[in-house]
Amino acid sequence: MSIRTIGVIGAGQMGNGIAHVMALSGYDVMLNDISQQALDKATDTISRNLARQVGRGKVSEEDMNATLARIRTTMKLPDLGQTDLVIEAATERETVKQAIFEDLVPHLKPETILTSNTSSISITRLASRTDRPERFMGFHFMNPVPVMQLVELIRGIATDDATYKACHEVVKNLGKTAASAEDFPGFIVNRILMPMINEAVYTLYEGVGNVQSIDESMKLGANHPMGPLELADFIGLDTCLAIMNVLHDGLADTKYRPCPLLTKYVEAGWLGRKTQRGFYDYRGEVPVPTR
């Protein structure tokens, strides 16, 4: 099927990034959230990010205005029913995602493709709760969406070839690269990345190094652009913990046990950049390690 209209559920960091790149590539986008404040913030963020791209000469002012004109917002989930492709980018909690799909499905066109931007939850299980498991798959963007070049495409056990090909074509139209992943916990990127971050937290927990020495060691010793603890703050410690729990529960291997220190930070509400405190304190002019 030919995809021209995109519905995006969730106007947070991932959702507004997805809306941004889709509209910039010529798709008409309907962005949904349960909060008008979140929608207003998302459109403001998209405008600022596009203006930054214009300033760097990557996007023309004409294209910026056309992109913004292609994005509409709504608090009514049924409004997404007539789109060709829906990308769910809500909170990384399976019960939330299942409830969204349950509410949305009665309003969808028969041919609409449903996808989830989940970073770790079973695509097969999510698909089984809908009326179209053959037209359901994982569509996992990396953060920040306008910058990162990879999109993981995850087929559930029932996903058909036409659905995969249609989503692959969208990724190609975005100018990004698709990586096909099997439907196992964490897929490819997070199956490798999150245990590394978790091990960095264990290294901190056990006193092998402090925040600064761990991050500097990986940046200067392994040529990583960001240290693992800095990256965890950027992703969100709650998201890191949720993915580690999915890996631990789904693969039943003790090597995926979340570090108790990671759990403690999340319980304290120190979730990283979005709460101004995590492994670093961001409340001043310069981030300061918290351990």
Short mmCIF file of C-alpha atoms in Angstrom, two decimals:
data_model
loop_
_atom_site.label_atom_id
_atom_site.label_comp_id
_atom_site.label_asym_id
_atom_site.label_seq_id
_atom_site.Cartn_x
_atom_site.Cartn_y
_atom_site.Cartn_z
CA MET A 1 0.00 0.00 0.00
CA SER A 2 1.02 3.59 -0.57
CA ILE A 3 1.63 5.48 2.68
CA ARG A 4 0.91 9.20 2.63
CA THR A 5 -0.48 10.01 6.07
CA ILE A 6 1.14 9.19 9.41
CA GLY A 7 -0.42 9.12 12.87
CA VAL A 8 1.98 9.56 15.79
CA ILE A 9 0.80 8.73 19.31
CA GLY A 10 2.71 10.53 22.05
CA ALA A 11 4.17 14.02 21.72
CA GLY A 12 7.20 13.51 23.97
CA GLN A 13 10.85 13.43 23.00
CA MET A 14 10.46 10.51 20.59
CA GLY A 15 7.02 11.43 19.24
CA ASN A 16 7.90 15.00 18.32
CA GLY A 17 11.11 13.79 16.65
CA ILE A 18 9.20 11.24 14.60
CA ALA A 19 6.61 13.85 13.58
CA HIS A 20 9.46 16.19 12.61
CA VAL A 21 11.25 13.77 10.25
CA MET A 22 8.03 12.42 8.76
CA ALA A 23 6.68 15.88 7.90
CA LEU A 24 10.07 17.02 6.61
CA SER A 25 10.04 14.04 4.22
CA GLY A 26 6.65 15.02 2.80
CA TYR A 27 4.20 12.95 4.86
CA ASP A 28 1.08 14.52 6.37
CA VAL A 29 1.28 13.97 10.12
CA MET A 30 -1.40 13.82 12.83
CA LEU A 31 0.29 14.09 16.24
CA ASN A 32 -1.73 12.89 19.23
CA ASP A 33 -1.30 13.22 22.99
CA ILE A 34 -3.58 13.23 26.04
CA SER A 35 -2.18 16.64 27.04
CA GLN A 36 -2.63 19.88 25.09
CA GLN A 37 0.40 21.25 26.92
CA ALA A 38 2.49 18.35 25.57
CA LEU A 39 1.24 19.01 22.04
CA ASP A 40 2.04 22.72 22.29
CA LYS A 41 5.51 21.94 23.65
CA ALA A 42 6.07 19.43 20.83
CA THR A 43 5.18 21.88 18.07
CA ASP A 44 7.43 24.49 19.68
CA THR A 45 10.29 21.98 19.87
CA ILE A 46 9.82 20.97 16.23
CA SER A 47 9.82 24.65 15.18
CA ARG A 48 13.03 25.33 17.10
CA ASN A 49 14.76 22.22 15.77
CA LEU A 50 13.78 23.06 12.19
CA ALA A 51 15.02 26.65 12.66
CA ARG A 52 18.33 25.20 13.87
CA GLN A 53 18.51 23.08 10.71
CA VAL A 54 17.80 26.17 8.61
CA GLY A 55 20.59 28.02 10.42
CA ARG A 56 23.01 25.22 9.57
CA GLY A 57 21.98 25.23 5.93
CA LYS A 58 20.53 21.72 6.06
CA VAL A 59 16.92 22.81 5.44
CA SER A 60 15.56 25.76 3.46
CA GLU A 61 13.15 28.22 5.06
CA GLU A 62 10.55 27.20 2.48
CA ASP A 63 10.89 23.54 3.46
CA MET A 64 10.65 24.47 7.15
CA ASN A 65 7.35 26.27 6.60
CA ALA A 66 6.01 23.43 4.46
CA THR A 67 7.01 20.89 7.13
CA LEU A 68 5.21 22.78 9.90
CA ALA A 69 2.11 23.07 7.68
CA ARG A 70 2.00 19.26 7.33
CA ILE A 71 1.72 18.68 11.09
CA ARG A 72 -1.66 18.75 12.81
CA THR A 73 -2.28 17.96 16.46
CA THR A 74 -5.19 16.36 18.29
CA MET A 75 -6.11 15.08 21.75
CA LYS A 76 -8.69 12.71 20.20
CA LEU A 77 -7.22 9.29 19.45
CA PRO A 78 -9.97 8.38 16.93
CA ASP A 79 -8.74 11.26 14.71
CA LEU A 80 -5.80 9.01 13.76
CA GLY A 81 -8.16 6.37 12.38
CA GLN A 82 -7.93 7.48 8.75
CA THR A 83 -4.13 7.59 8.55
CA ASP A 84 -2.20 5.00 6.52
CA LEU A 85 0.43 4.26 9.17
CA VAL A 86 0.27 4.72 12.94
CA ILE A 87 3.43 4.89 15.06
CA GLU A 88 2.81 4.55 18.79
CA ALA A 89 5.49 6.40 20.79
CA ALA A 90 3.90 6.49 24.24
CA THR A 91 5.46 5.62 27.62
CA GLU A 92 7.53 2.41 27.66
CA ARG A 93 4.92 0.48 29.63
CA GLU A 94 3.15 -2.45 28.02
CA THR A 95 -0.19 -1.86 29.77
CA VAL A 96 -0.27 1.73 28.47
CA LYS A 97 0.49 0.64 24.92
CA GLN A 98 -2.12 -2.14 25.01
CA ALA A 99 -4.78 0.30 26.24
CA ILE A 100 -3.94 2.74 23.43
CA PHE A 101 -4.24 0.07 20.73
CA GLU A 102 -7.48 -1.21 22.25
CA ASP A 103 -9.00 2.29 22.05
CA LEU A 104 -7.65 3.00 18.57
CA VAL A 105 -8.38 -0.23 16.67
CA PRO A 106 -12.19 0.29 16.26
CA HIS A 107 -11.52 3.56 14.39
CA LEU A 108 -8.86 2.32 11.94
CA LYS A 109 -9.20 1.72 8.23
CA PRO A 110 -8.86 -2.00 7.41
CA GLU A 111 -5.57 -1.40 5.59
CA THR A 112 -3.91 0.86 8.19
CA ILE A 113 -0.54 -0.42 9.43
CA LEU A 114 0.00 -0.30 13.19
CA THR A 115 3.51 0.03 14.61
CA SER A 116 5.17 0.65 17.96
CA ASN A 117 8.33 2.63 18.69
CA THR A 118 8.94 0.38 21.71
CA SER A 119 12.60 -0.14 22.53
CA SER A 120 12.21 -3.60 24.06
CA ILE A 121 8.62 -4.92 24.45
CA SER A 122 7.50 -7.98 22.48
CA ILE A 123 6.01 -6.97 19.12
CA THR A 124 4.25 -10.33 18.81
CA ARG A 125 2.55 -9.84 22.18
CA LEU A 126 1.47 -6.25 21.39
CA ALA A 127 0.19 -7.33 17.96
CA SER A 128 -1.84 -10.18 19.43
CA ARG A 129 -4.00 -7.67 21.30
CA THR A 130 -5.10 -5.99 18.04
CA ASP A 131 -7.29 -7.03 15.12
CA ARG A 132 -4.36 -6.93 12.64
CA PRO A 133 -1.27 -8.84 13.82
CA GLU A 134 -0.22 -9.32 10.18
CA ARG A 135 -0.19 -5.52 9.72
CA PHE A 136 1.67 -4.78 12.96
CA MET A 137 5.41 -4.37 13.55
CA GLY A 138 8.08 -2.59 15.55
CA PHE A 139 9.29 0.76 14.18
CA HIS A 140 12.07 1.73 16.59
CA PHE A 141 13.72 5.12 16.07
CA MET A 142 16.88 6.18 17.89
CA ASN A 143 17.05 9.35 20.00
CA PRO A 144 17.36 12.16 18.92
CA VAL A 145 15.26 11.17 15.92
CA PRO A 146 16.21 14.04 13.53
CA VAL A 147 19.92 13.26 14.01
CA MET A 148 20.23 9.46 14.36
CA GLN A 149 20.38 7.49 11.11
CA LEU A 150 19.17 4.06 12.25
CA VAL A 151 15.64 2.66 12.48
CA GLU A 152 15.12 -0.89 13.76
CA LEU A 153 12.31 -2.73 11.97
CA ILE A 154 11.02 -5.64 14.04
CA ARG A 155 8.66 -8.25 12.61
CA GLY A 156 6.29 -10.04 14.96
CA ILE A 157 5.56 -13.71 14.32
CA ALA A 158 2.53 -12.79 12.17
CA THR A 159 3.86 -9.67 10.35
CA ASP A 160 3.38 -10.09 6.59
CA ASP A 161 5.82 -9.15 3.82
CA ALA A 162 3.69 -6.28 2.49
CA THR A 163 3.73 -4.56 5.90
CA TYR A 164 7.49 -4.96 6.25
CA LYS A 165 8.13 -3.65 2.73
CA ALA A 166 5.83 -0.64 3.25
CA CYS A 167 7.63 0.32 6.48
CA HIS A 168 11.03 -0.26 4.90
CA GLU A 169 10.06 2.11 2.09
CA VAL A 170 9.11 4.80 4.63
CA VAL A 171 12.52 4.49 6.31
CA LYS A 172 14.18 4.82 2.90
CA ASN A 173 12.12 7.94 2.14
CA LEU A 174 13.30 9.47 5.42
CA GLY A 175 16.89 9.09 4.25
CA LYS A 176 17.59 6.74 7.16
CA THR A 177 18.89 3.16 7.29
CA ALA A 178 16.75 0.22 8.37
CA ALA A 179 18.13 -2.66 10.43
CA SER A 180 15.94 -5.76 10.52
CA ALA A 181 15.71 -7.32 13.98
CA GLU A 182 14.02 -10.46 15.26
CA ASP A 183 11.39 -10.11 17.97
CA PHE A 184 13.44 -10.92 21.05
CA PRO A 185 13.80 -8.73 24.17
CA GLY A 186 15.75 -5.54 23.48
CA PHE A 187 16.02 -6.29 19.74
CA ILE A 188 19.57 -5.40 18.55
CA VAL A 189 20.61 -1.98 19.85
CA ASN A 190 19.28 -2.23 23.40
CA ARG A 191 20.25 -5.90 23.74
CA ILE A 192 23.85 -4.69 23.42
CA LEU A 193 23.69 -1.11 24.74
CA MET A 194 21.69 -1.50 27.95
CA PRO A 195 23.81 -4.23 29.54
CA MET A 196 26.85 -2.00 28.87
CA ILE A 197 25.15 0.90 30.67
CA ASN A 198 24.05 -1.44 33.47
CA GLU A 199 27.63 -2.71 33.84
CA ALA A 200 28.85 0.89 34.05
CA VAL A 201 26.38 1.45 36.91
CA TYR A 202 27.70 -1.73 38.61
CA THR A 203 31.23 -0.35 38.19
CA LEU A 204 30.10 2.80 39.99
CA TYR A 205 28.11 0.80 42.60
CA GLU A 206 31.10 -1.37 43.46
CA GLY A 207 33.45 1.62 43.74
CA VAL A 208 35.70 0.64 40.86
CA GLY A 209 35.47 4.21 39.57
CA ASN A 210 33.46 7.38 40.09
CA VAL A 211 31.06 8.90 37.55
CA GLN A 212 33.71 11.08 35.95
CA SER A 213 36.40 8.41 35.69
CA ILE A 214 33.98 5.83 34.23
CA ASP A 215 32.69 8.20 31.55
CA GLU A 216 36.13 9.57 30.68
CA SER A 217 37.52 6.04 30.44
CA MET A 218 34.93 5.02 27.85
CA LYS A 219 35.14 8.29 25.91
CA LEU A 220 38.94 8.39 25.73
CA GLY A 221 39.67 4.66 25.97
CA ALA A 222 36.95 3.29 23.68
CA ASN A 223 36.30 6.44 21.60
CA HIS A 224 32.63 6.63 22.62
CA PRO A 225 31.09 10.07 21.93
CA MET A 226 29.35 9.99 25.34
CA GLY A 227 30.22 8.09 28.51
CA PRO A 228 27.74 5.34 29.50
CA LEU A 229 26.47 7.19 32.60
CA GLU A 230 26.07 10.45 30.66
CA LEU A 231 24.21 8.48 27.98
CA ALA A 232 21.98 6.86 30.61
CA ASP A 233 21.00 10.32 31.86
CA PHE A 234 20.24 11.37 28.28
CA ILE A 235 18.04 8.31 27.64
CA GLY A 236 16.34 8.47 31.06
CA LEU A 237 17.21 6.16 33.94
CA ASP A 238 13.60 4.97 34.19
CA THR A 239 13.75 3.86 30.55
CA CYS A 240 17.10 2.12 31.12
CA LEU A 241 15.67 0.28 34.13
CA ALA A 242 12.50 -0.70 32.24
CA ILE A 243 14.55 -2.17 29.38
CA MET A 244 16.85 -4.05 31.77
CA ASN A 245 13.76 -5.54 33.46
CA VAL A 246 12.41 -6.63 30.06
CA LEU A 247 15.76 -8.27 29.23
CA HIS A 248 15.97 -9.93 32.66
CA ASP A 249 12.37 -11.19 32.60
CA GLY A 250 12.35 -12.19 28.94
CA LEU A 251 15.72 -13.95 28.75
CA ALA A 252 15.85 -15.30 32.34
CA ASP A 253 19.60 -14.77 32.59
CA THR A 254 21.18 -13.24 35.70
CA LYS A 255 23.63 -11.26 33.58
CA TYR A 256 20.72 -8.90 32.81
CA ARG A 257 19.91 -8.23 36.49
CA PRO A 258 19.44 -4.45 36.91
CA CYS A 259 22.02 -2.86 39.19
CA PRO A 260 20.50 -1.96 42.60
CA LEU A 261 22.01 1.54 42.27
CA LEU A 262 20.09 2.11 39.04
CA THR A 263 16.89 1.09 40.83
CA LYS A 264 17.70 3.44 43.71
CA TYR A 265 18.18 6.44 41.41
CA VAL A 266 14.84 5.73 39.73
CA GLU A 267 13.09 5.34 43.09
CA ALA A 268 14.54 8.73 44.11
CA GLY A 269 13.08 10.31 40.97
CA TRP A 270 16.58 11.11 39.72
CA LEU A 271 15.89 10.08 36.13
CA GLY A 272 18.58 12.07 34.33
CA ARG A 273 18.34 15.19 32.20
CA LYS A 274 14.55 15.29 32.16
CA THR A 275 14.40 15.69 35.96
CA GLN A 276 17.62 17.72 36.20
CA ARG A 277 19.34 15.03 38.28
CA GLY A 278 20.68 11.57 37.56
CA PHE A 279 24.28 10.46 37.55
CA TYR A 280 24.92 14.16 36.95
CA ASP A 281 23.25 17.22 38.50
CA TYR A 282 22.10 19.54 35.70
CA ARG A 283 20.71 22.37 37.83
CA GLY A 284 23.78 24.56 37.48
CA GLU A 285 25.59 25.95 34.46
CA VAL A 286 27.79 22.83 34.16
CA PRO A 287 26.70 19.21 34.89
CA VAL A 288 28.24 17.97 38.14
CA PRO A 289 28.65 14.22 38.96
CA THR A 290 26.40 13.08 41.82
CA ARG A 291 28.82 10.35 42.94
#
